[in-house]
Amino acid sequence: MRGSGRPTMNDVAAAAGVSLKTVSRVINAEPNVDPALADRVREAIDRLGYHRNALAASLRSGTNDTIGFLAADLSNSFSMGIAAAVSAVASQRGLHVLMASSEEDPAVERRLALDLCQRRVGGLILVPAATDHGYLAPEVAHGTPVVFLDRPGDGIPADTVLLDNRGGARAAVAELLGGHERIGLLLDATEIYTMRERLAGAEEAFAAAGRALDPSLLVTGIHTPQDAAAATARLLDGPRPPTALFCGNNRATVGALEELTRRDADVAVTGFDDFELSWMLPRPLRVVAYDVAALGALAATTLLDRIAGDAAAPPALHLVPTTLVDRGGRQRTPTG
Amino acid sequence: MRGSGRPTMNDVAAAAGVSLKTVSRVINAEPNVDPALADRVREAIDRLGYHRNALAASLRSGTNDTIGFLAADLSNSFSMGIAAAVSAVASQRGLHVLMASSEEDPAVERRLALDLCQRRVGGLILVPAATDHGYLAPEVAHGTPVVFLDRPGDGIPADTVLLDNRGGARAAVAELLGGHERIGLLLDATEIYTMRERLAGAEEAFAAAGRALDPSLLVTGIHTPQDAAAATARLLDGPRPPTALFCGNNRATVGALEELTRRDADVAVTGFDDFELSWMLPRPLRVVAYDVAALGALAATTLLDRIAGDAAAPPALHLVPTTLVDRGGRQRTPTG
DNA sequence: ATGAAAGCGCTAACAT
DNA sequence: ATGTTAGCGCTTTCAT
């Protein structure tokens, strides 16, 4: 798109009969301007409908007041909660946010990330879709810090903000191990970092209890609630039907609950991720919950601190804690 | 934040031993460059870790490849679905999106909208928090088109994309009128545009059926599920307990369902807005559903068409249709 | 207190 | 096929 004939500072200066610099002083509220001149300038500004070109200003001054947020998939509620928090923190500090979504495609991530850098974002919050981020090395070297969010990145020094996936899963499974002999596990593909961590946490819980995870009760590659419902049915109809299920994400939890409710089966369920209206569900369940907004806000403040501070300081790893929360079973109000 | 010493085109030109313009030609893939020189340039680019400054380029060329999206409240799932759709459309056309949230505050909206215009967005999608948008008149006059989304704006010529609030409510209430004598209405504050429209639609349905809405069964100002639950309890305990409820938004629906389930009351429920997992709820309900992504995509394409097309053409009003969908009652899978 | 000149990094318009 | 010059709209620097 082409720019149109907007008035410039020069136009305002001509209209007010003052120099360019005087207009600049008025716009930027610099001291030492004759009030009479300032009024004339303001009148001209209003009359012409002038406002300054922030891009030109930042080109000349070298300042930069935008950050980039590149989600893996903006359309899920997790990314959205994060985006809202990032936007809130940025807005509070007078910064703007360029948002984009890689759609979980490493090539798209790369293109968009470099695009954002070309637009001179002061820093980048990235939910990795790619596994190698070496392509960002020149950017980081030239002073555009990156913060990895939710999943670790690789190939560049960068602060990282992660959920305590392992600890959350460990606590959840440990709790189930207290009352159950046979525990089924429903996870998405273990190629996914968070799933590997959650499985590792579950294994830690088994090990700590001196027990072994039954491989026949472990189902991976569950993408949709339908997958989870089918897997649940299969486990229940199998030779060693579980009396408890640990679900690796909210889609798995929803699908498992659906099948269990259909059968009216007495199986305890604990799922990673809370979800909207989980407290409204008819049957009780536990969820590994966490504060999505806090996660986004932490990523944003980490980035802004890095921008303001020492670029060379060693990267930090922040783990956001999880809590085990009772849901469903018709509670009065949402909590946690 | 200050810019750091990134290499410029000049640096690349010096390093490759060519002129500035040759570097520009290579970067922009213009024809008529000696392959040998081009290789030298590319080598220098890699060695220096150069990339072009897109802001400087667009300042000079007058092009502009970003649009602004100003939500009223980025943190709700409605805004988020819209944001994702806007981002997808923009990305597909090679544009970037600056996102911000007014937090339903007219003053914040004004500040952020003007901020975005100063950053020379090519256009603005706005979910109005303010009622008067005259402050944007100079921007629109100078060629920055605005699209109002979800709520109408005022004071400037601008395309508008709305839900068919009135038609959706009318259809929902007409359906309830077919089988019910006493219908309760649970709405948020009627200061809110969408609530006024939905109430008007309900009234139209009553009028079309030759019946009158019972004012004692109309509750407004319902903000939270708790408000809705309390209002439901009050109506059921009143002299004319309704046998059906029409809820003006998903918060009202959730609260009403909570109270009805607690009492195990046989009351039909239809609510405006679908919500996550509505299909999982134990008791049947109907919802006035719509395609959030379509709403966002329509706003984005409307804006882009306006940017590409005739700025002076009369503003268009787009109504996005709604559908009445059965939910709850333990269906197999999500539909609609 | 005010202004003139230079220049941020790039592209456009014109040479050669 | 390559280079030179000017200038986008602003801030900076240095005069006055």
XYZ file of C-alpha atoms (C1' of nucleotides) in Angstrom:
704
model
C 0.000 0.000 0.000
C 1.213 3.495 -0.751
C 1.296 6.274 1.760
C -0.953 9.192 1.082
C -0.396 12.893 1.321
C -0.387 13.356 5.025
C 0.789 16.677 6.382
C 4.353 16.684 7.688
C 6.150 18.714 10.282
C 7.288 20.937 7.458
C 3.705 21.642 6.489
C 2.869 22.524 10.063
C 5.920 24.785 10.290
C 4.920 26.609 7.126
C 1.323 26.954 8.267
C 2.368 28.318 11.633
C 5.116 30.507 10.212
C 7.813 28.957 12.382
C 10.738 26.677 11.761
C 10.619 22.925 11.587
C 12.518 22.649 14.812
C 10.015 24.715 16.726
C 7.264 22.370 15.674
C 9.395 19.454 16.781
C 9.875 21.135 20.150
C 6.158 21.614 20.625
C 5.337 18.049 19.594
C 7.927 16.611 21.933
C 7.072 18.975 24.758
C 10.605 20.325 24.935
C 11.170 23.373 27.106
C 12.093 26.854 25.916
C 9.313 27.553 23.498
C 7.500 30.862 23.468
C 3.898 30.134 24.568
C 2.546 32.292 21.771
C 4.484 30.356 19.142
C 3.499 27.074 20.744
C -0.156 28.044 20.475
C 0.227 28.916 16.825
C 1.864 25.569 16.218
C -0.898 23.680 18.023
C -3.510 25.555 16.073
C -1.808 24.581 12.814
C -1.564 20.970 13.954
C -5.284 20.828 14.621
C -6.159 22.605 11.435
C -4.088 20.281 9.257
C -4.954 17.138 11.186
C -1.277 16.508 11.654
C 0.279 13.809 13.754
C 3.832 12.757 13.775
C 5.212 9.821 11.874
C 6.495 7.578 14.627
C 8.405 5.433 12.143
C 10.422 8.366 10.846
C 11.070 9.517 14.399
C 12.361 6.134 15.470
C 14.470 5.792 12.343
C 16.287 8.989 13.142
C 16.505 8.617 16.896
C 17.299 4.910 16.863
C 14.653 4.267 19.484
C 12.333 1.367 19.127
C 9.135 0.787 20.947
C 7.752 -2.461 19.654
C 8.278 -6.084 20.556
C 7.312 -9.174 18.625
C 5.218 -12.089 19.813
C 5.329 -15.142 17.615
C 2.907 -17.839 18.766
C 2.926 -21.412 17.555
C -0.833 -21.321 17.117
C -2.682 -18.147 18.004
C -6.048 -19.829 17.790
C -5.865 -21.900 20.949
C -6.831 -20.456 24.276
C -3.379 -21.021 25.713
C -1.688 -18.747 23.160
C -4.435 -16.249 23.503
C -4.091 -15.954 27.249
C -0.388 -15.459 26.770
C -0.898 -12.899 24.049
C -3.248 -10.893 26.224
C -0.748 -10.864 29.077
C 2.137 -9.884 26.810
C 0.052 -7.109 25.334
C -0.926 -5.850 28.784
C 2.654 -5.705 30.034
C 3.858 -4.031 26.845
C 1.056 -1.500 26.861
C 1.773 -0.647 30.451
C 5.350 0.208 29.495
C 4.303 2.168 26.441
C 5.359 -0.470 23.951
C 3.528 -1.984 21.030
C 3.238 -5.638 20.111
C 3.521 -7.152 16.660
C 1.771 -10.507 16.790
C 2.006 -13.435 14.442
C 1.426 -17.162 14.389
C 3.711 -19.803 12.919
C 0.900 -22.360 12.703
C 3.360 -24.873 14.161
C 5.385 -24.745 10.928
C 9.156 -24.315 11.395
C 9.569 -22.670 7.985
C 6.786 -20.192 8.707
C 8.285 -19.487 12.107
C 11.602 -18.674 10.521
C 10.116 -16.388 7.930
C 7.959 -14.511 10.402
C 10.676 -14.216 13.040
C 13.112 -12.725 10.544
C 10.337 -10.498 9.217
C 9.728 -9.149 12.681
C 13.431 -8.503 13.107
C 13.472 -6.586 9.842
C 10.766 -4.441 11.280
C 13.213 -3.712 14.048
C 11.377 -5.159 16.994
C 13.323 -4.491 20.160
C 12.931 -8.124 21.175
C 11.049 -11.267 20.368
C 8.928 -13.676 22.387
C 8.828 -16.969 20.598
C 6.809 -20.137 21.207
C 9.055 -22.459 19.214
C 7.722 -24.522 16.351
C 11.213 -25.140 14.991
C 13.839 -27.000 16.988
C 16.889 -25.114 15.777
C 16.937 -21.366 16.107
C 20.430 -20.761 14.825
C 18.896 -18.625 12.106
C 18.313 -16.006 14.783
C 21.951 -15.911 15.873
C 22.803 -12.757 13.902
C 19.786 -10.990 15.360
C 20.652 -11.911 18.903
C 24.284 -10.979 18.291
C 23.176 -7.575 17.069
C 21.143 -6.928 20.131
C 17.640 -8.260 19.547
C 16.996 -10.493 22.539
C 14.773 -13.547 22.260
C 12.710 -15.214 24.965
C 11.549 -18.775 24.401
C 8.169 -19.496 25.860
C 6.516 -22.792 26.742
C 9.091 -24.856 24.865
C 12.870 -24.562 24.906
C 14.674 -23.304 21.838
C 18.125 -24.126 20.634
C 21.054 -22.560 18.843
C 21.091 -19.121 20.465
C 21.553 -17.742 23.946
C 18.085 -16.764 25.119
C 16.042 -16.559 28.271
C 13.444 -19.273 28.565
C 10.112 -19.397 30.376
C 8.611 -22.849 30.822
C 5.877 -24.527 32.758
C 6.957 -26.994 35.390
C 5.620 -29.815 33.227
C 7.640 -32.459 34.988
C 6.823 -31.367 38.507
C 3.133 -30.970 37.719
C 2.855 -34.431 36.200
C 4.900 -35.942 39.017
C 2.630 -34.485 41.679
C -0.494 -35.547 39.836
C 0.618 -39.124 39.319
C 2.033 -39.401 42.821
C -1.379 -38.500 44.117
C -3.041 -41.161 41.982
C -0.487 -43.752 43.036
C -1.656 -43.284 46.609
C -4.996 -44.928 45.899
C -4.731 -46.839 42.663
C -3.185 -50.055 41.447
C -3.592 -49.609 37.697
C -3.089 -46.141 36.248
C -3.551 -45.429 32.561
C -1.662 -42.615 30.817
C -3.084 -40.778 27.815
C -0.527 -38.539 26.114
C -0.094 -36.717 22.842
C 2.919 -37.525 20.653
C 6.159 -37.760 22.601
C 7.860 -35.784 19.852
C 6.324 -32.822 21.633
C 8.579 -31.411 24.334
C 5.866 -30.854 26.896
C 4.634 -34.435 26.480
C 8.105 -35.866 27.010
C 8.441 -33.807 30.169
C 5.037 -34.813 31.480
C 5.776 -38.463 30.803
C 9.122 -38.095 32.550
C 7.358 -36.570 35.535
C 4.937 -39.476 35.649
C 7.826 -41.934 35.508
C 9.539 -40.115 38.340
C 6.420 -40.508 40.442
C 6.287 -44.235 39.734
C 9.967 -44.590 40.571
C 9.602 -42.624 43.788
C 6.798 -44.974 44.836
C 8.956 -47.983 44.036
C 6.564 -49.042 41.331
C 6.711 -49.482 37.578
C 4.611 -47.898 34.863
C 2.694 -50.610 32.984
C 3.554 -50.062 29.294
C 0.251 -51.622 28.245
C -1.541 -48.774 30.026
C 0.460 -46.037 28.288
C -1.110 -44.573 25.149
C 0.677 -41.865 23.181
C -0.087 -39.976 19.992
C -3.465 -38.763 21.248
C -4.343 -35.615 19.339
C -8.053 -35.132 19.721
C -10.761 -35.798 22.296
C -11.980 -38.530 19.950
C -8.571 -40.225 20.096
C -8.698 -40.035 23.857
C -12.199 -41.461 24.069
C -11.206 -44.368 21.845
C -8.057 -45.030 23.863
C -10.057 -44.925 27.081
C -12.516 -47.458 25.721
C -9.711 -49.729 24.657
C -8.003 -49.604 28.038
C -11.233 -50.262 29.914
C -12.025 -53.225 27.700
C -8.480 -54.580 28.050
C -7.138 -57.236 30.361
C -5.987 -54.780 33.002
C -8.601 -51.989 33.107
C -7.199 -48.924 34.868
C -8.948 -47.445 37.879
C -7.341 -44.079 37.277
C -6.258 -42.058 34.244
C -3.634 -39.362 33.885
C -4.225 -37.249 30.782
C -1.394 -35.274 29.237
C -3.411 -32.276 28.070
C -6.920 -30.902 28.139
C -7.997 -32.512 24.873
C -7.100 -35.919 26.266
C -8.899 -35.116 29.495
C -12.087 -34.081 27.753
C -12.147 -37.180 25.559
C -11.491 -39.506 28.474
C -14.232 -37.893 30.526
C -16.635 -38.261 27.656
C -16.088 -42.006 27.415
C -16.116 -42.519 31.170
C -19.348 -40.609 31.557
C -20.930 -42.602 28.764
C -20.048 -45.818 30.570
C -20.668 -44.361 33.976
C -17.320 -45.914 34.868
C -15.792 -45.305 38.272
C -12.365 -44.175 37.165
C -10.447 -41.291 38.727
C -9.189 -38.697 36.269
C -6.407 -36.174 36.575
C -5.496 -34.063 33.570
C -2.766 -31.612 32.715
C -4.190 -28.164 31.820
C -7.255 -26.625 33.291
C -9.978 -25.629 30.850
C -12.934 -23.317 30.653
C -15.930 -24.594 32.597
C -14.068 -27.580 33.991
C -15.733 -26.709 37.278
C -19.136 -27.163 35.645
C -18.590 -30.756 34.617
C -20.833 -33.313 36.289
C -18.136 -35.705 37.446
C -15.205 -34.882 39.666
C -11.714 -34.621 38.271
C -8.401 -33.096 39.168
C -6.396 -30.847 36.907
C -2.812 -29.671 36.870
C -3.521 -25.960 36.650
C -1.282 -22.954 36.116
C -1.586 -19.253 35.584
C -1.472 -18.601 31.849
C -1.469 -14.847 32.317
C 1.463 -15.126 34.697
C 3.328 -17.168 32.125
C 2.838 -14.501 29.467
C 3.597 -11.658 31.832
C 6.786 -13.367 32.981
C 7.937 -13.812 29.399
C 7.221 -10.164 28.671
C 8.975 -8.795 31.734
C 11.911 -11.115 31.147
C 12.241 -9.748 27.633
C 11.892 -6.135 28.706
C 14.419 -6.574 31.485
C 16.822 -8.102 29.020
C 16.285 -5.226 26.598
C 16.881 -2.707 29.336
C 19.717 -4.609 30.959
C 22.792 -6.583 30.153
C 22.601 -8.338 26.799
C 25.600 -10.464 27.675
C 24.392 -11.724 31.049
C 23.865 -15.487 31.010
C 20.394 -16.591 29.890
C 17.944 -17.420 32.637
C 15.497 -20.309 32.836
C 12.222 -19.582 34.584
C 9.893 -22.392 35.635
C 6.290 -21.461 36.285
C 4.751 -23.663 38.987
C 1.614 -25.744 38.635
C -0.996 -26.681 41.204
C -3.225 -29.709 41.539
C -6.830 -28.531 41.703
C -10.174 -30.280 42.211
C -12.642 -29.598 39.446
C -16.002 -30.896 38.334
C -18.446 -32.693 40.616
C -20.577 -29.585 40.467
C -18.738 -27.130 42.601
C -20.332 -23.811 43.418
C -17.914 -21.442 41.697
C -14.739 -21.429 39.684
C -11.601 -21.289 41.784
C -7.851 -21.260 41.207
C 15.286 1.484 23.794
C 18.195 2.592 21.576
C 19.147 0.927 18.365
C 22.491 -0.788 18.265
C 25.175 -0.826 15.669
C 23.636 -3.023 13.067
C 25.289 -3.169 9.681
C 23.641 -1.068 6.995
C 23.438 -1.366 3.262
C 26.376 0.979 3.108
C 28.446 -1.397 5.206
C 27.538 -4.259 2.912
C 28.399 -2.182 -0.147
C 31.793 -1.312 1.288
C 32.491 -4.894 2.292
C 31.555 -6.184 -1.158
C 33.277 -3.386 -2.987
C 30.162 -2.319 -4.843
C 27.808 0.615 -4.714
C 24.902 1.021 -2.368
C 22.462 0.667 -5.209
C 23.848 -2.688 -6.268
C 23.271 -4.011 -2.778
C 19.747 -2.660 -2.901
C 19.230 -4.438 -6.200
C 20.402 -7.741 -4.808
C 18.296 -7.415 -1.684
C 15.198 -6.584 -3.637
C 15.870 -9.172 -6.315
C 15.858 -6.604 -9.074
C 17.066 -7.755 -12.495
C 20.213 -6.688 -14.285
C 22.830 -7.551 -11.713
C 26.029 -9.347 -12.643
C 25.851 -12.783 -10.985
C 29.423 -12.460 -9.775
C 28.711 -9.156 -8.078
C 25.512 -10.526 -6.648
C 27.428 -13.393 -5.112
C 29.927 -11.028 -3.567
C 27.090 -9.012 -2.121
C 25.385 -12.082 -0.697
C 28.621 -13.227 0.823
C 29.073 -9.854 2.503
C 25.498 -9.946 3.757
C 26.040 -13.306 5.381
C 29.377 -12.336 6.812
C 28.060 -9.154 8.396
C 24.762 -10.671 9.468
C 22.990 -7.913 7.600
C 19.301 -7.606 7.012
C 17.431 -4.652 5.731
C 15.682 -2.137 7.910
C 12.083 -2.501 6.818
C 11.110 0.706 8.610
C 13.596 2.786 6.652
C 12.497 1.113 3.455
C 8.841 1.868 4.042
C 9.607 5.432 5.091
C 11.304 6.056 1.784
C 8.976 4.097 -0.449
C 5.800 5.190 1.277
C 4.603 1.610 1.438
C 3.095 0.262 4.557
C 2.578 -3.333 5.434
C 0.999 -3.367 8.844
C -2.544 -3.089 10.083
C -3.766 -2.429 13.604
C -6.175 -4.523 15.626
C -7.537 -2.861 18.727
C -9.646 -5.216 20.815
C -11.918 -4.143 23.637
C -10.603 -6.925 25.838
C -7.995 -9.246 24.385
C -8.315 -11.689 27.235
C -11.705 -13.150 26.372
C -12.027 -16.012 23.971
C -14.170 -13.984 21.585
C -11.446 -11.381 20.989
C -8.864 -14.071 20.772
C -10.661 -15.972 18.056
C -11.017 -12.740 16.143
C -7.382 -11.848 16.639
C -6.254 -15.218 15.336
C -8.393 -14.844 12.237
C -7.201 -11.298 11.581
C -3.620 -12.418 11.984
C -4.132 -15.321 9.598
C -5.639 -13.166 6.867
C -2.946 -10.519 7.274
C -0.152 -13.064 7.250
C -1.520 -14.635 4.124
C -1.311 -11.278 2.379
C 2.157 -10.557 3.709
C 1.023 -7.994 6.242
C 1.826 -7.628 9.913
C -0.576 -6.948 12.743
C -0.079 -4.568 15.630
C -2.396 -5.726 18.399
C -3.592 -3.890 21.447
C -6.420 -3.934 23.950
C -8.408 -0.972 25.210
C -9.607 -2.862 28.270
C -13.074 -1.452 27.537
C -11.832 2.032 28.444
C -12.736 4.760 25.918
C -9.753 6.902 26.887
C -7.380 3.991 26.449
C -8.970 3.174 23.132
C -8.408 6.691 21.917
C -4.790 6.756 23.015
C -3.983 3.384 21.491
C -5.858 4.027 18.257
C -4.004 7.293 17.692
C -0.765 5.584 18.686
C -1.306 2.957 16.047
C -2.024 5.641 13.473
C 1.227 7.372 14.403
C 2.959 4.123 13.661
C 1.413 4.434 10.211
C -0.774 1.385 10.166
C -2.411 1.050 6.790
C -5.765 0.523 8.465
C -7.392 -0.207 11.766
C -9.814 -2.858 13.003
C -11.524 -1.563 16.076
C -13.842 -3.224 18.581
C -15.295 -0.029 20.009
C -15.109 0.760 23.680
C -15.841 4.437 23.077
C -19.115 5.590 21.534
C -17.788 8.581 19.622
C -14.937 8.032 17.217
C -14.723 11.540 15.841
C -11.174 11.665 17.112
C -10.287 9.379 14.216
C -11.768 11.676 11.596
C -8.415 13.212 10.551
C -6.916 9.727 10.201
C -9.746 8.471 8.064
C -9.681 11.672 6.017
C -5.979 11.155 5.375
C -6.501 7.645 4.141
C -6.318 5.304 7.104
C -9.510 3.272 6.858
C -11.222 1.945 9.958
C -13.419 -1.127 10.305
C -15.692 -1.378 13.321
C -16.118 -4.891 14.581
C -18.809 -6.404 16.803
C -20.181 -3.012 17.825
C -20.993 -0.007 15.657
C -18.858 3.091 15.927
C -19.847 6.663 15.350
C -18.452 9.905 14.037
C -16.515 8.653 11.021
C -17.331 6.878 7.794
C -16.213 3.300 8.301
C -17.131 -0.203 7.276
C -18.778 -2.210 10.010
C -18.919 -5.937 10.678
C -21.530 -7.053 13.184
C -23.160 -10.205 14.353
C -26.828 -10.602 13.563
C -27.644 -10.136 17.235
C -31.236 -9.242 16.617
C -31.959 -12.064 14.185
C -30.241 -14.634 16.377
C -32.183 -13.623 19.450
C -35.423 -13.436 17.504
C -35.022 -16.969 16.171
C -34.082 -18.334 19.570
C -36.996 -16.753 21.381
C -39.446 -17.615 18.586
C -38.466 -21.212 19.020
C -39.054 -21.056 22.786
C -42.399 -19.321 22.273
C -43.570 -22.375 20.364
C -43.601 -24.495 23.491
C -43.567 -22.223 26.509
C -45.950 -19.952 28.283
C -43.538 -18.163 30.626
C -40.098 -17.284 29.272
C -37.487 -15.588 31.436
C -34.805 -13.334 29.926
C -31.380 -12.946 31.497
C -29.364 -10.122 29.953
C -26.293 -8.064 30.726
C -26.625 -4.278 30.997
C -28.692 -2.759 28.210
C -26.117 0.003 27.926
C -24.221 -2.581 25.894
C -25.072 -2.442 22.215
C -25.241 -6.196 21.694
C -27.601 -6.567 24.647
C -29.953 -3.923 23.342
C -30.020 -5.687 19.998
C -30.623 -9.083 21.521
C -33.412 -7.729 23.669
C -34.918 -6.064 20.617
C -34.770 -9.373 18.772
C -36.531 -11.111 21.642
C -39.228 -8.431 21.634
C -39.683 -8.856 17.905
C -40.277 -12.577 18.433
C -42.892 -11.881 21.102
C -44.591 -9.341 18.867
C -44.581 -11.706 15.903
C -46.261 -14.336 18.054
C -48.853 -11.821 19.148
C -47.675 -12.096 22.728
C -46.132 -9.757 25.254
C -42.899 -10.041 27.139
C -43.582 -10.238 30.878
C -41.452 -7.470 32.442
C -41.290 -9.386 35.714
C -39.429 -12.157 33.887
C -36.834 -9.810 32.375
C -33.613 -9.422 34.330
C -30.869 -7.105 33.072
C -27.472 -6.084 34.390
C -26.234 -9.664 34.656
C -22.454 -9.594 34.502
C -21.255 -12.866 35.929
C -22.419 -16.474 36.102
C -23.072 -15.819 39.773
C -25.437 -12.974 38.899
C -27.214 -15.277 36.477
C -27.533 -18.086 39.004
C -29.011 -15.700 41.549
C -31.435 -14.249 39.016
C -32.499 -17.741 37.974
C -33.170 -18.679 41.575
C -35.208 -15.552 42.074
C -37.328 -16.148 38.987
C -37.979 -19.787 39.880
C -39.018 -18.827 43.395
C -41.237 -16.034 42.103
C -44.959 -15.987 41.464
C -44.629 -16.849 37.785
C -41.755 -19.314 37.491
C -40.551 -19.518 33.879
C -40.455 -22.827 32.057
C -37.837 -21.524 29.664
C -34.913 -19.099 29.841
C -33.248 -17.041 27.145
C -29.757 -15.950 28.191
C -28.095 -12.968 26.550
C -24.532 -14.224 26.610
C -22.499 -17.257 27.608
C -21.826 -16.063 31.152
C -25.534 -15.786 31.762
C -26.093 -19.204 30.211
C -23.487 -20.878 32.380
C -24.850 -19.337 35.560
C -28.425 -20.255 34.722
C -27.456 -23.831 33.940
C -25.614 -24.077 37.215
C -28.676 -23.105 39.227
C -31.044 -25.252 37.177
C -28.823 -28.299 37.521
C -28.564 -27.749 41.245
C -32.351 -27.753 41.509
C -32.787 -30.373 38.836
C -35.403 -28.017 37.427
C -37.081 -28.803 34.147
C -36.510 -25.504 32.401
C -35.491 -25.159 28.758
C -32.444 -22.987 28.164
C -31.302 -21.170 25.063
C -28.281 -18.914 25.269
C -26.588 -16.456 22.968
C -22.919 -17.431 22.294
C -21.622 -20.937 22.064
C -18.827 -21.840 24.466
C -16.062 -24.351 24.795
C -17.312 -27.765 25.867
C -20.944 -26.742 25.730
C -21.515 -30.101 24.028
C -20.118 -31.862 27.098
C -22.651 -30.452 29.526
C -24.981 -32.991 31.100
C -28.227 -31.221 30.353
C -29.521 -30.194 26.954
C -29.516 -26.611 25.864
C -29.624 -24.589 22.695
C -27.165 -21.904 21.777
C -27.151 -19.097 19.251
C -23.834 -19.924 17.632
C -21.712 -18.103 15.056
C -18.365 -18.429 13.422
C -15.916 -16.257 15.337
C -13.115 -16.892 12.863
C -15.385 -15.871 10.000
C -16.199 -12.663 11.825
C -12.510 -11.808 12.214
C -11.655 -12.841 8.693
C -14.495 -10.758 7.295
C -13.305 -7.703 9.202
C -9.776 -8.234 7.921
C -10.742 -8.718 4.286
C -13.114 -5.777 4.475
C -10.267 -3.617 5.715
C -7.803 -4.876 3.126
C -10.297 -4.397 0.319
C -10.901 -0.868 1.487
C -7.163 -0.185 1.629
C -6.711 -1.550 -1.869
C -9.875 -0.009 -3.246
C -11.861 3.152 -3.202
C -11.508 5.118 0.009
C -14.495 7.257 -0.859
C -16.939 4.444 -1.619
C -19.822 4.435 0.861
C -19.189 2.397 4.020
C -20.622 -1.103 4.047
C -22.388 -2.902 6.854
C -21.832 -6.650 7.045
C -24.021 -8.838 9.223
C -22.630 -12.241 10.152
C -25.415 -14.813 10.524
C -26.076 -16.934 13.581
C -27.482 -20.433 13.871
C -29.493 -22.128 16.562
C -27.670 -25.259 17.652
C -28.442 -28.080 20.074
C -25.815 -28.546 22.716
C -25.395 -30.509 25.917
C -27.372 -33.596 26.761
C -24.222 -35.581 26.179
C -23.823 -35.576 22.458
C -21.137 -37.669 20.894
C -18.997 -34.953 19.326
C -18.782 -31.232 18.936
C -20.638 -29.917 15.910
C -21.357 -26.559 14.340
C 14.371 31.104 22.596
C 14.801 29.883 17.686
C 16.635 28.074 13.455
C 19.774 25.880 9.718
C 22.032 21.957 8.392
C 23.128 17.201 8.609
C 21.774 12.530 8.500
C 19.003 7.911 10.312
C 18.797 3.644 6.263
C 16.725 3.109 2.660
C 14.432 3.570 -2.435
C 13.456 6.486 -6.601
C 14.926 8.998 -10.329
C 18.201 9.889 -13.098
C 22.706 9.335 -15.054
C 26.342 6.612 -17.312
C 24.794 -3.419 -15.956
C 26.241 -0.105 -12.401
C 26.576 4.199 -9.886
C 25.211 8.972 -8.256
C 22.156 12.027 -6.229
C 18.242 13.360 -3.828
C 14.959 12.867 -0.273
C 11.069 10.055 2.825
C 9.872 12.797 7.935
C 11.900 13.186 11.558
C 15.728 14.202 15.525
C 20.274 15.742 16.457
C 23.830 18.978 16.546
C 25.371 23.139 16.310
C 24.691 27.915 15.444
C 22.606 32.304 16.557
